[in-house]
CSV table of C-alpha atoms and ligand atoms in Angstrom, one decimal:
chain,number,residue,atom,x,y,z
A,27,MET,CA,124.1,-69.4,1.0
A,28,SER,CA,126.7,-71.2,-1.1
A,29,ASP,CA,127.3,-70.4,-4.7
A,30,VAL,CA,124.8,-71.6,-7.3
A,31,GLU,CA,126.4,-74.3,-9.4
A,32,LEU,CA,123.6,-75.2,-11.7
A,33,VAL,CA,120.5,-73.6,-13.1
A,34,LEU,CA,117.9,-75.7,-14.9
A,35,ARG,CA,115.3,-73.7,-16.9
A,36,SER,CA,112.2,-75.2,-18.4
A,37,ALA,CA,108.9,-73.8,-19.7
A,38,ASN,CA,107.3,-76.6,-17.6
A,39,VAL,CA,108.7,-77.0,-14.1
A,40,VAL,CA,106.3,-79.2,-12.0
A,41,THR,CA,106.3,-77.5,-8.6
A,42,PRO,CA,104.0,-78.4,-5.7
A,43,ASP,CA,101.7,-75.6,-6.8
A,44,GLY,CA,101.5,-76.8,-10.3
A,45,PRO,CA,103.5,-76.5,-13.5
A,46,ARG,CA,105.1,-73.2,-14.6
A,47,ALA,CA,107.9,-71.7,-16.5
A,48,ALA,CA,110.8,-71.4,-14.0
A,49,SER,CA,114.5,-71.6,-13.4
A,50,VAL,CA,115.7,-73.9,-10.6
A,51,SER,CA,118.9,-73.0,-8.9
A,52,VAL,CA,121.1,-75.7,-7.3
A,53,ALA,CA,123.9,-75.4,-4.8
A,54,ASP,CA,125.6,-78.2,-2.9
A,55,GLY,CA,123.1,-80.7,-4.3
A,56,ARG,CA,120.1,-78.9,-3.0
A,57,ILE,CA,117.5,-76.7,-4.6
A,58,VAL,CA,118.1,-73.1,-3.4
A,59,ALA,CA,115.6,-71.2,-5.4
A,60,VAL,CA,112.7,-71.7,-7.9
A,61,GLY,CA,112.6,-68.4,-9.7
A,62,PRO,CA,111.3,-66.8,-12.9
A,63,TYR,CA,112.2,-68.5,-16.1
A,64,ASP,CA,114.3,-65.6,-17.3
A,65,ALA,CA,116.0,-64.8,-13.9
A,66,PRO,CA,119.6,-63.5,-14.5
A,67,GLU,CA,122.2,-66.2,-14.6
A,68,PRO,CA,124.4,-66.3,-11.4
A,69,ASP,CA,128.1,-65.9,-12.1
A,70,GLY,CA,129.9,-69.2,-12.6
A,71,ALA,CA,126.8,-71.4,-12.8
A,72,ARG,CA,126.2,-74.0,-15.4
A,73,VAL,CA,122.9,-73.3,-17.1
A,74,GLU,CA,120.8,-75.9,-19.0
A,75,ASP,CA,117.8,-74.8,-20.9
A,76,LEU,CA,115.4,-77.7,-21.2
A,77,GLY,CA,113.1,-75.9,-23.6
A,78,ASP,CA,109.7,-77.6,-23.6
A,79,ASP,CA,110.9,-80.7,-21.8
A,80,VAL,CA,109.2,-81.0,-18.4
A,81,LEU,CA,111.2,-80.8,-15.2
A,82,LEU,CA,109.7,-83.3,-12.7
A,83,PRO,CA,110.9,-84.1,-9.2
A,84,GLY,CA,112.8,-87.4,-9.4
A,85,LEU,CA,110.6,-90.3,-8.7
A,86,VAL,CA,110.7,-92.0,-5.3
A,87,ASP,CA,109.9,-95.7,-5.7
A,88,THR,CA,109.2,-97.2,-2.3
A,89,HIS,CA,108.5,-100.7,-3.5
A,90,VAL,CA,111.4,-102.4,-5.2
A,91,HIS,CA,112.7,-105.9,-4.8
A,92,VAL,CA,116.4,-105.7,-5.5
A,93,ASN,CA,117.1,-109.3,-4.4
A,94,ASP,CA,120.7,-108.5,-3.6
A,95,PRO,CA,122.6,-110.3,-2.1
A,96,GLY,CA,121.4,-113.9,-2.6
A,97,ARG,CA,119.2,-113.8,-5.7
A,98,THR,CA,121.4,-111.6,-7.8
A,99,ALA,CA,120.5,-113.6,-10.9
A,100,TRP,CA,117.1,-112.0,-10.5
A,101,GLU,CA,118.3,-108.4,-10.0
A,102,GLY,CA,121.0,-106.5,-8.1
A,103,PHE,CA,121.8,-103.1,-6.8
A,104,GLY,CA,123.9,-102.2,-9.8
A,105,SER,CA,121.3,-103.3,-12.4
A,106,ALA,CA,118.3,-102.0,-10.4
A,107,THR,CA,119.7,-98.6,-9.8
A,108,ARG,CA,120.9,-98.3,-13.4
A,109,ALA,CA,117.3,-99.1,-14.5
A,110,ALA,CA,116.0,-96.6,-11.9
A,111,ALA,CA,118.2,-93.8,-13.1
A,112,ALA,CA,117.4,-94.5,-16.8
A,113,GLY,CA,113.7,-94.3,-15.9
A,114,GLY,CA,113.7,-91.1,-13.9
A,115,VAL,CA,113.7,-92.7,-10.4
A,116,THR,CA,116.2,-91.0,-8.1
A,117,THR,CA,115.3,-92.8,-4.8
A,118,LEU,CA,114.3,-96.4,-4.3
A,119,VAL,CA,113.4,-98.3,-1.2
A,120,ASP,CA,114.5,-101.9,-1.2
A,121,MET,CA,112.0,-104.6,0.1
A,122,PRO,CA,113.3,-106.8,2.8
A,123,LEU,CA,112.7,-110.1,1.1
A,124,ASN,CA,113.9,-112.2,-1.9
A,125,SER,CA,117.4,-111.2,-0.9
A,126,VAL,CA,119.4,-113.7,1.3
A,127,PRO,CA,119.6,-112.8,4.0
A,128,PRO,CA,116.2,-111.0,4.3
A,129,THR,CA,116.3,-107.7,6.1
A,130,THR,CA,115.0,-109.0,9.4
A,131,THR,CA,118.0,-108.3,11.7
A,132,VAL,CA,120.5,-105.4,12.0
A,133,PRO,CA,123.4,-107.6,10.8
A,134,ALA,CA,121.4,-108.5,7.7
A,135,LEU,CA,120.7,-104.8,7.1
A,136,GLU,CA,124.4,-104.1,7.3
A,137,VAL,CA,125.2,-106.9,4.8
A,138,LYS,CA,122.7,-105.3,2.3
A,139,ARG,CA,124.1,-101.9,2.9
A,140,ALA,CA,127.7,-103.1,2.2
A,141,VAL,CA,126.5,-104.5,-1.1
A,142,ALA,CA,124.3,-101.6,-2.1
A,143,ARG,CA,127.0,-99.0,-1.3
A,144,ARG,CA,129.3,-100.3,-4.0
A,145,SER,CA,127.1,-99.6,-7.0
A,146,ALA,CA,124.3,-97.2,-6.2
A,147,HIS,CA,123.3,-95.1,-9.2
A,148,VAL,CA,120.4,-93.7,-7.1
A,149,ASP,CA,119.7,-93.1,-3.5
A,150,ILE,CA,118.6,-96.2,-1.6
A,151,GLY,CA,116.5,-96.7,1.5
A,152,PHE,CA,115.6,-100.0,3.2
A,153,TRP,CA,112.5,-101.6,4.6
A,154,GLY,CA,112.9,-104.0,7.4
A,155,GLY,CA,110.9,-107.2,7.7
A,156,ALA,CA,108.5,-108.4,10.5
A,157,VAL,CA,108.6,-112.2,10.6
A,158,PRO,CA,107.6,-114.7,13.2
A,159,GLY,CA,110.1,-114.5,16.1
A,160,ASN,CA,111.9,-111.3,15.3
A,161,THR,CA,109.9,-108.9,17.5
A,162,GLN,CA,113.1,-108.1,19.4
A,163,GLU,CA,114.9,-107.1,16.2
A,164,LEU,CA,112.3,-104.4,15.2
A,165,ARG,CA,113.4,-101.6,17.5
A,166,PRO,CA,117.1,-102.1,16.7
A,167,LEU,CA,116.3,-102.1,13.0
A,168,HIS,CA,114.3,-98.9,13.4
A,169,ASP,CA,117.2,-97.3,15.3
A,170,ALA,CA,119.6,-98.5,12.5
A,171,GLY,CA,117.5,-96.5,10.0
A,172,VAL,CA,115.1,-98.7,8.2
A,173,LEU,CA,112.0,-96.7,6.9
A,174,GLY,CA,109.4,-99.2,8.2
A,175,PHE,CA,108.6,-102.9,8.3
A,176,LYS,CA,106.9,-105.2,5.9
A,177,ALA,CA,104.8,-108.2,6.8
A,178,PHE,CA,102.9,-110.9,5.0
A,179,LEU,CA,99.7,-112.6,6.1
A,180,LEU,CA,100.2,-115.5,3.7
A,181,PRO,CA,103.2,-117.3,2.2
A,182,SER,CA,105.5,-114.7,0.6
A,183,GLY,CA,106.9,-116.9,-2.1
A,184,VAL,CA,110.2,-117.5,-0.4
A,185,ASP,CA,110.7,-119.7,2.6
A,186,GLU,CA,113.1,-117.4,4.5
A,187,PHE,CA,110.5,-114.7,4.8
A,188,PRO,CA,107.4,-116.4,6.5
A,189,PRO,CA,104.1,-114.7,7.1
A,190,LEU,CA,102.7,-113.5,10.4
A,191,ALA,CA,99.7,-115.3,12.0
A,192,PRO,CA,97.1,-112.9,13.3
A,193,ASP,CA,98.4,-112.9,16.9
A,194,GLN,CA,101.9,-112.3,15.6
A,195,LEU,CA,100.7,-109.4,13.5
A,196,ARG,CA,99.2,-107.9,16.6
A,197,THR,CA,102.4,-108.3,18.5
A,198,ALA,CA,104.5,-106.8,15.7
A,199,LEU,CA,102.2,-103.8,15.2
A,200,ARG,CA,102.1,-103.1,19.0
A,201,GLU,CA,105.9,-103.1,19.1
A,202,ILE,CA,106.2,-100.9,16.0
A,203,ALA,CA,103.6,-98.5,17.1
A,204,GLY,CA,105.4,-98.3,20.5
A,205,PHE,CA,108.4,-96.6,18.8
A,206,GLY,CA,106.4,-94.6,16.2
A,207,GLY,CA,107.2,-96.9,13.2
A,208,LEU,CA,105.3,-97.8,10.1
A,209,LEU,CA,104.0,-101.3,9.2
A,210,ILE,CA,103.5,-102.1,5.6
A,211,VAL,CA,101.4,-105.1,4.7
A,212,HIS,CA,100.9,-107.5,1.8
A,213,ALA,CA,97.2,-107.5,2.4
A,214,GLU,CA,95.7,-110.8,1.1
A,215,ASP,CA,93.9,-113.1,3.6
A,216,ALA,CA,95.5,-116.6,3.9
A,217,ARG,CA,92.2,-118.4,4.7
A,218,LEU,CA,90.3,-117.0,1.7
A,219,ILE,CA,93.2,-117.7,-0.7
A,220,ASP,CA,93.4,-121.3,0.7
A,221,GLY,CA,89.7,-121.7,0.1
A,222,ALA,CA,89.9,-120.5,-3.5
A,223,PRO,CA,90.6,-122.9,-6.4
A,224,PRO,CA,94.3,-123.3,-6.7
A,225,PRO,CA,96.0,-121.9,-9.9
A,226,THR,CA,97.1,-124.4,-12.3
A,227,GLY,CA,97.8,-124.3,-16.0
A,228,PRO,CA,98.1,-121.5,-18.5
A,229,ARG,CA,94.7,-119.8,-18.3
A,230,TYR,CA,94.8,-116.3,-16.8
A,231,ALA,CA,91.1,-116.6,-15.7
A,232,ASP,CA,92.0,-119.6,-13.5
A,233,PHE,CA,94.8,-117.6,-11.9
A,234,LEU,CA,92.5,-114.6,-11.3
A,235,ALA,CA,90.0,-116.9,-9.7
A,236,SER,CA,92.7,-118.2,-7.3
A,237,ARG,CA,93.2,-114.6,-5.9
A,238,PRO,CA,89.7,-113.3,-5.1
A,239,ARG,CA,89.1,-109.7,-4.3
A,240,ALA,CA,87.5,-110.7,-1.0
A,241,ALA,CA,90.9,-111.8,0.2
A,242,GLU,CA,92.2,-108.3,-0.2
A,243,HIS,CA,89.1,-106.8,1.5
A,244,GLU,CA,89.3,-109.3,4.4
A,245,ALA,CA,92.9,-108.6,5.1
A,246,ILE,CA,92.5,-104.8,4.9
A,247,ALA,CA,89.5,-104.9,7.2
A,248,GLY,CA,91.5,-106.9,9.7
A,249,LEU,CA,94.3,-104.4,9.5
A,250,ILE,CA,92.0,-101.5,10.1
A,251,ALA,CA,90.4,-103.3,13.1
A,252,LEU,CA,93.8,-104.0,14.6
A,253,ALA,CA,95.0,-100.4,14.1
A,254,ARG,CA,91.8,-99.2,15.8
A,255,GLU,CA,92.2,-101.6,18.7
A,256,LEU,CA,95.7,-100.3,19.3
A,257,HIS,CA,94.7,-96.7,18.9
A,258,ALA,CA,92.1,-97.3,21.6
A,259,ARG,CA,95.0,-98.3,23.8
A,260,GLU,CA,96.8,-95.0,23.1
A,261,LEU,CA,99.2,-96.6,20.6
A,262,ASP,CA,99.8,-94.6,17.5
A,263,ALA,CA,99.6,-97.5,15.0
A,264,ARG,CA,100.5,-96.5,11.4
A,265,VAL,CA,99.7,-99.0,8.7
A,266,HIS,CA,100.2,-99.0,4.9
A,267,VAL,CA,98.5,-101.3,2.4
A,268,LEU,CA,100.9,-102.4,-0.3
A,269,HIS,CA,100.0,-102.9,-4.0
A,270,LEU,CA,96.2,-102.5,-3.8
A,271,SER,CA,94.6,-104.3,-6.7
A,272,SER,CA,90.9,-104.4,-5.8
A,273,ALA,CA,89.4,-101.0,-5.9
A,274,ALA,CA,86.4,-102.2,-4.0
A,275,ALA,CA,88.5,-101.9,-0.8
A,276,LEU,CA,88.9,-98.2,-1.3
A,277,PRO,CA,85.7,-97.1,0.6
A,278,LEU,CA,86.8,-99.3,3.5
A,279,ILE,CA,90.1,-97.4,3.7
A,280,ALA,CA,88.6,-94.0,3.1
A,281,ASP,CA,86.0,-94.6,5.9
A,282,ALA,CA,88.8,-95.7,8.3
A,283,ARG,CA,90.8,-92.6,7.5
A,284,ARG,CA,87.8,-90.3,8.2
A,285,GLN,CA,87.5,-92.0,11.6
A,286,GLY,CA,91.1,-91.2,12.4
A,287,VAL,CA,92.8,-94.5,11.6
A,288,ARG,CA,96.3,-93.8,10.2
A,289,ILE,CA,96.2,-96.0,7.1
A,290,THR,CA,97.7,-95.2,3.7
A,291,VAL,CA,97.5,-97.2,0.4
A,292,GLU,CA,99.5,-97.6,-2.8
A,293,THR,CA,98.8,-99.1,-6.1
A,294,CYS,CA,101.1,-100.0,-9.0
A,295,PRO,CA,101.6,-99.1,-12.7
A,296,HIS,CA,100.4,-102.6,-13.8
A,297,PHE,CA,97.1,-102.3,-12.1
A,298,LEU,CA,96.6,-98.9,-13.7
A,299,THR,CA,97.7,-99.8,-17.2
A,300,LEU,CA,97.1,-103.5,-17.8
A,301,THR,CA,93.8,-105.5,-17.6
A,302,ALA,CA,92.9,-109.1,-17.0
A,303,GLU,CA,91.0,-109.1,-20.3
A,304,GLU,CA,94.1,-108.6,-22.4
A,305,VAL,CA,96.4,-111.1,-20.7
A,306,PRO,CA,97.1,-113.9,-23.2
A,307,ASP,CA,96.9,-117.4,-21.8
A,308,GLY,CA,100.4,-118.6,-20.8
A,309,ALA,CA,101.7,-115.0,-20.5
A,310,THR,CA,103.1,-115.4,-17.0
A,311,GLU,CA,105.1,-112.1,-17.3
A,312,PHE,CA,101.7,-110.6,-16.2
A,313,LYS,CA,101.5,-112.7,-13.0
A,314,CYS,CA,101.6,-110.9,-9.7
A,315,CYS,CA,99.9,-111.1,-6.4
A,316,PRO,CA,97.4,-109.7,-5.9
A,317,PRO,CA,96.6,-110.0,-9.6
A,318,ILE,CA,95.8,-107.6,-12.4
A,319,ARG,CA,92.0,-107.5,-12.5
A,320,GLU,CA,89.3,-106.4,-15.0
A,321,ALA,CA,89.1,-103.1,-16.8
A,322,ALA,CA,86.1,-102.0,-14.7
A,323,ASN,CA,88.3,-102.4,-11.6
A,324,GLN,CA,91.0,-100.4,-13.2
A,325,ASP,CA,88.6,-97.5,-13.9
A,326,ALA,CA,87.7,-97.6,-10.2
A,327,LEU,CA,91.4,-97.4,-9.2
A,328,TRP,CA,91.8,-94.3,-11.4
A,329,ALA,CA,88.7,-92.8,-9.7
A,330,GLY,CA,90.3,-93.5,-6.3
A,331,LEU,CA,93.5,-91.7,-7.5
A,332,ALA,CA,91.5,-88.8,-8.7
A,333,ALA,CA,89.6,-88.6,-5.4
A,334,GLY,CA,92.9,-88.7,-3.4
A,335,GLU,CA,92.0,-92.0,-1.8
A,336,ILE,CA,95.3,-93.6,-3.0
A,337,ASP,CA,98.4,-92.1,-1.7
A,338,CYS,CA,101.1,-93.3,-4.1
A,339,VAL,CA,101.9,-95.3,-7.2
A,340,VAL,CA,105.0,-97.4,-6.9
A,341,SER,CA,106.4,-100.2,-9.1
A,342,ASP,CA,106.5,-103.3,-7.0
A,343,HIS,CA,109.3,-104.2,-9.4
A,344,SER,CA,109.8,-107.9,-8.6
A,345,PRO,CA,111.8,-109.6,-11.3
A,346,CYS,CA,113.2,-113.1,-11.7
A,347,THR,CA,115.0,-115.1,-14.3
A,348,ALA,CA,113.2,-116.1,-17.5
A,349,ASP,CA,113.1,-119.8,-16.6
A,350,LEU,CA,110.8,-119.0,-13.6
A,351,LYS,CA,108.3,-117.3,-15.9
A,352,VAL,CA,107.0,-120.5,-17.3
A,353,GLY,CA,103.7,-120.8,-19.1
A,354,ASP,CA,101.9,-122.2,-16.0
A,355,PHE,CA,100.3,-119.6,-13.7
A,356,GLY,CA,100.6,-122.0,-10.7
A,357,ARG,CA,104.3,-122.5,-11.1
A,358,ALA,CA,105.6,-119.2,-12.4
A,359,TRP,CA,107.1,-116.6,-10.1
A,360,GLY,CA,104.7,-113.8,-9.2
A,361,GLY,CA,106.1,-110.4,-10.0
A,362,ILE,CA,106.2,-107.8,-12.7
A,363,SER,CA,109.3,-105.9,-13.8
A,364,SER,CA,108.7,-102.2,-14.4
A,365,LEU,CA,111.3,-100.2,-12.5
A,366,GLN,CA,112.5,-98.4,-15.6
A,367,LEU,CA,109.1,-98.1,-17.2
A,368,GLY,CA,106.8,-96.9,-14.3
A,369,LEU,CA,106.8,-93.2,-15.3
A,370,PRO,CA,106.0,-93.6,-19.0
A,371,ALA,CA,103.5,-96.4,-18.3
A,372,VAL,CA,101.5,-94.4,-15.8
A,373,TRP,CA,101.8,-91.1,-17.8
A,374,THR,CA,100.5,-92.8,-20.9
A,375,ALA,CA,97.3,-93.9,-19.1
A,376,ALA,CA,97.1,-90.8,-17.0
A,377,ARG,CA,97.1,-88.4,-20.0
A,378,ARG,CA,94.4,-90.4,-21.7
A,379,ARG,CA,92.2,-90.0,-18.6
A,380,GLY,CA,92.8,-86.3,-18.4
A,381,HIS,CA,95.4,-86.2,-15.6
A,382,THR,CA,98.5,-84.0,-15.7
A,383,LEU,CA,102.1,-84.5,-14.9
A,384,HIS,CA,101.5,-82.6,-11.7
A,385,ASP,CA,99.2,-85.5,-10.6
A,386,VAL,CA,101.8,-88.0,-11.7
A,387,ALA,CA,104.5,-86.2,-9.6
A,388,ARG,CA,102.2,-86.3,-6.6
A,389,TRP,CA,101.5,-90.0,-6.9
A,390,MET,CA,105.1,-91.1,-7.9
A,391,SER,CA,107.3,-88.7,-6.0
A,392,THR,CA,105.7,-86.5,-3.4
A,393,GLY,CA,103.4,-89.2,-2.0
A,394,PRO,CA,106.0,-92.0,-1.7
A,395,ALA,CA,108.6,-89.6,-0.2
A,396,ALA,CA,106.0,-88.5,2.5
A,397,LEU,CA,105.1,-92.2,3.2
A,398,VAL,CA,108.7,-92.9,4.2
A,399,GLY,CA,109.3,-89.5,5.8
A,400,LEU,CA,112.1,-88.5,3.3
A,401,ASP,CA,111.2,-84.8,3.6
A,402,HIS,CA,114.2,-83.7,1.5
A,403,LYS,CA,112.9,-85.7,-1.5
A,404,GLY,CA,109.8,-85.6,-3.6
A,405,ALA,CA,109.2,-82.0,-4.7
A,406,ILE,CA,110.8,-79.1,-6.6
A,407,GLU,CA,111.1,-76.5,-4.0
A,408,ALA,CA,113.8,-74.7,-2.1
A,409,GLY,CA,115.5,-76.8,0.6
A,410,ARG,CA,114.9,-80.2,-1.1
A,411,ASP,CA,117.5,-82.3,-2.8
A,412,ALA,CA,118.1,-81.4,-6.5
A,413,ASP,CA,116.7,-84.7,-7.8
A,414,PHE,CA,115.0,-84.4,-11.2
A,415,ALA,CA,113.6,-86.3,-14.1
A,416,VAL,CA,113.5,-84.5,-17.4
A,417,LEU,CA,110.6,-85.8,-19.5
A,418,ALA,CA,109.6,-85.3,-23.1
A,419,PRO,CA,105.9,-85.9,-22.4
A,420,ASP,CA,104.6,-86.0,-26.0
A,421,GLU,CA,107.3,-88.3,-27.5
A,422,THR,CA,106.6,-92.0,-27.7
A,423,PHE,CA,108.7,-95.1,-27.7
A,424,THR,CA,108.1,-98.8,-28.1
A,425,VAL,CA,109.3,-100.9,-25.2
A,426,ASP,CA,112.2,-103.1,-26.3
A,427,PRO,CA,113.0,-105.4,-23.4
A,428,ALA,CA,116.6,-105.7,-24.7
A,429,ALA,CA,117.0,-102.0,-24.1
A,430,LEU,CA,116.1,-102.1,-20.4
A,431,HIS,CA,118.8,-102.1,-17.7
A,432,HIS,CA,116.9,-104.6,-15.6
A,433,ARG,CA,119.1,-107.7,-15.2
A,434,ASN,CA,116.3,-109.8,-16.8
A,435,GLN,CA,114.5,-108.6,-19.9
A,436,VAL,CA,111.2,-110.2,-19.1
A,437,THR,CA,108.5,-107.6,-18.8
A,438,ALA,CA,104.7,-107.3,-19.3
A,439,TYR,CA,105.2,-104.1,-21.2
A,440,ALA,CA,107.2,-105.6,-24.1
A,441,GLY,CA,106.1,-104.1,-27.4
A,442,ARG,CA,103.9,-101.4,-25.9
A,443,THR,CA,104.1,-97.9,-27.2
A,444,LEU,CA,104.3,-95.4,-24.4
A,445,TYR,CA,104.3,-91.7,-24.1
A,446,GLY,CA,107.0,-90.0,-22.2
A,447,VAL,CA,110.7,-90.3,-22.9
A,448,VAL,CA,113.1,-89.7,-20.0
A,449,ARG,CA,115.8,-87.4,-21.4
A,450,SER,CA,117.9,-87.2,-18.3
A,451,THR,CA,117.8,-87.9,-14.6
A,452,TRP,CA,119.6,-85.8,-11.9
A,453,LEU,CA,120.6,-86.7,-8.4
A,454,ARG,CA,121.6,-83.9,-6.0
A,455,GLY,CA,122.4,-81.7,-9.0
A,456,ARG,CA,124.4,-84.3,-11.0
A,457,LYS,CA,123.3,-85.9,-14.2
A,458,ILE,CA,123.0,-89.7,-13.4
A,459,ALA,CA,121.4,-90.7,-16.7
A,460,ASP,CA,121.5,-89.2,-20.2
A,461,HIS,CA,119.1,-90.4,-22.9
A,462,GLY,CA,118.6,-93.7,-21.1
A,463,THR,CA,122.2,-94.3,-20.3
A,464,PRO,CA,123.3,-94.2,-16.7
A,465,THR,CA,126.4,-92.3,-16.0
A,466,GLU,CA,128.3,-92.5,-12.7
A,467,PRO,CA,127.1,-94.2,-9.5
A,468,THR,CA,126.7,-91.3,-7.0
A,469,GLY,CA,123.8,-92.7,-5.0
A,470,ARG,CA,123.8,-92.7,-1.3
A,471,LEU,CA,122.3,-94.9,1.4
A,472,LEU,CA,119.4,-93.2,3.2
A,473,GLU,CA,118.3,-93.6,6.7
A,474,ARG,CA,115.0,-92.9,8.4
A,475,GLN,CA,114.8,-89.2,9.4
A,476,PRO,CA,113.4,-88.3,12.8
A,477,ARG,CA,109.8,-87.2,12.4
A,478,ALA,CA,109.0,-83.6,13.2
B,6,ZN,ZN1,106.4,-106.5,-3.6
């Protein structure tokens, strides 16, 4: 064992077994021991006593639209990873769309990697994309290290990333299952959305009516049926439902799981903390697809989290420039910026509902790391990377958009008072953000790890 370089002590270390007073020893960027709080200090190690501040595993945000290259006015690897570091996120996984090129071929992946490498303040993994006509690209992308493949069932919002028709979805999933990959899906049904009244004007209620819950249920039911069909043909199809908004779909997913279908599901901070009732008309910073629904639905999402029916909570950070967030819900870009705010936003709501930071760590770090097979991330235990977020859980702050590191300061959380101040963030044993200020870019590019 190499020499311990760093010891972090806290009265509140969130380990997989729960929080406890402990000292965490780090060597070569990895956690080598989680010992008693007052364990003797190894010779030559730097020791930081965090007092009552909580030591959490660094967050793993598997749903981030970095938009780089191509739409760097919206975000970029430098700004996104600075925001991530400031917010306690130590690993992010970049979505394959909104950048140009989209990540639908190996050369496009390499273009992204070349850009990302230059300014990564946190570790970065990549999703590939499944679009019409790129079935032949999926295996090479998998071999090149993407963590899985995203598909849409209806227009994505950008022309260069078209949706899959049902037969194309089947073809893609068959191909992906053939090499043991993961398909992640924006689950809203095109036909039901087409049949709903189109969103126009500034009223949030009209926008909500344009994205009915049934569209989510229909798409998820179709996905489950397809996974079952392939399973019956000995193909090990794994599917993941992105950004679940309608809690009414949870029983469907839970039933499928009980019957052996390999399906997982995520939800997002905005669905857990914001409600349709409170969205002012014209406030398109709250627009996302699927949409933020009513308070009763939010309660049911929390019940799903408590019951273990939802695997992870990830940001779906999808920013744009301010001019695209006009007051008309039909015309505005759909996406909510929250990369830097996910931890305090979720913690504020979680504590009010009687949940602990142990729960939050499971939803925002351990769960997402497991989803993408990054077994060296997502928990404070020996052998994993020394990635941490240090949180003052009882301190509050008011969200000032100008203080965010996102490239654009439009956010639905502006002016909200949140619990949980991120004091510092650590990546492989090095401090990458201190009191909200990112330090040096020491992030690495991550590749899919072979599954055990
Ligand atoms: Zn997204």
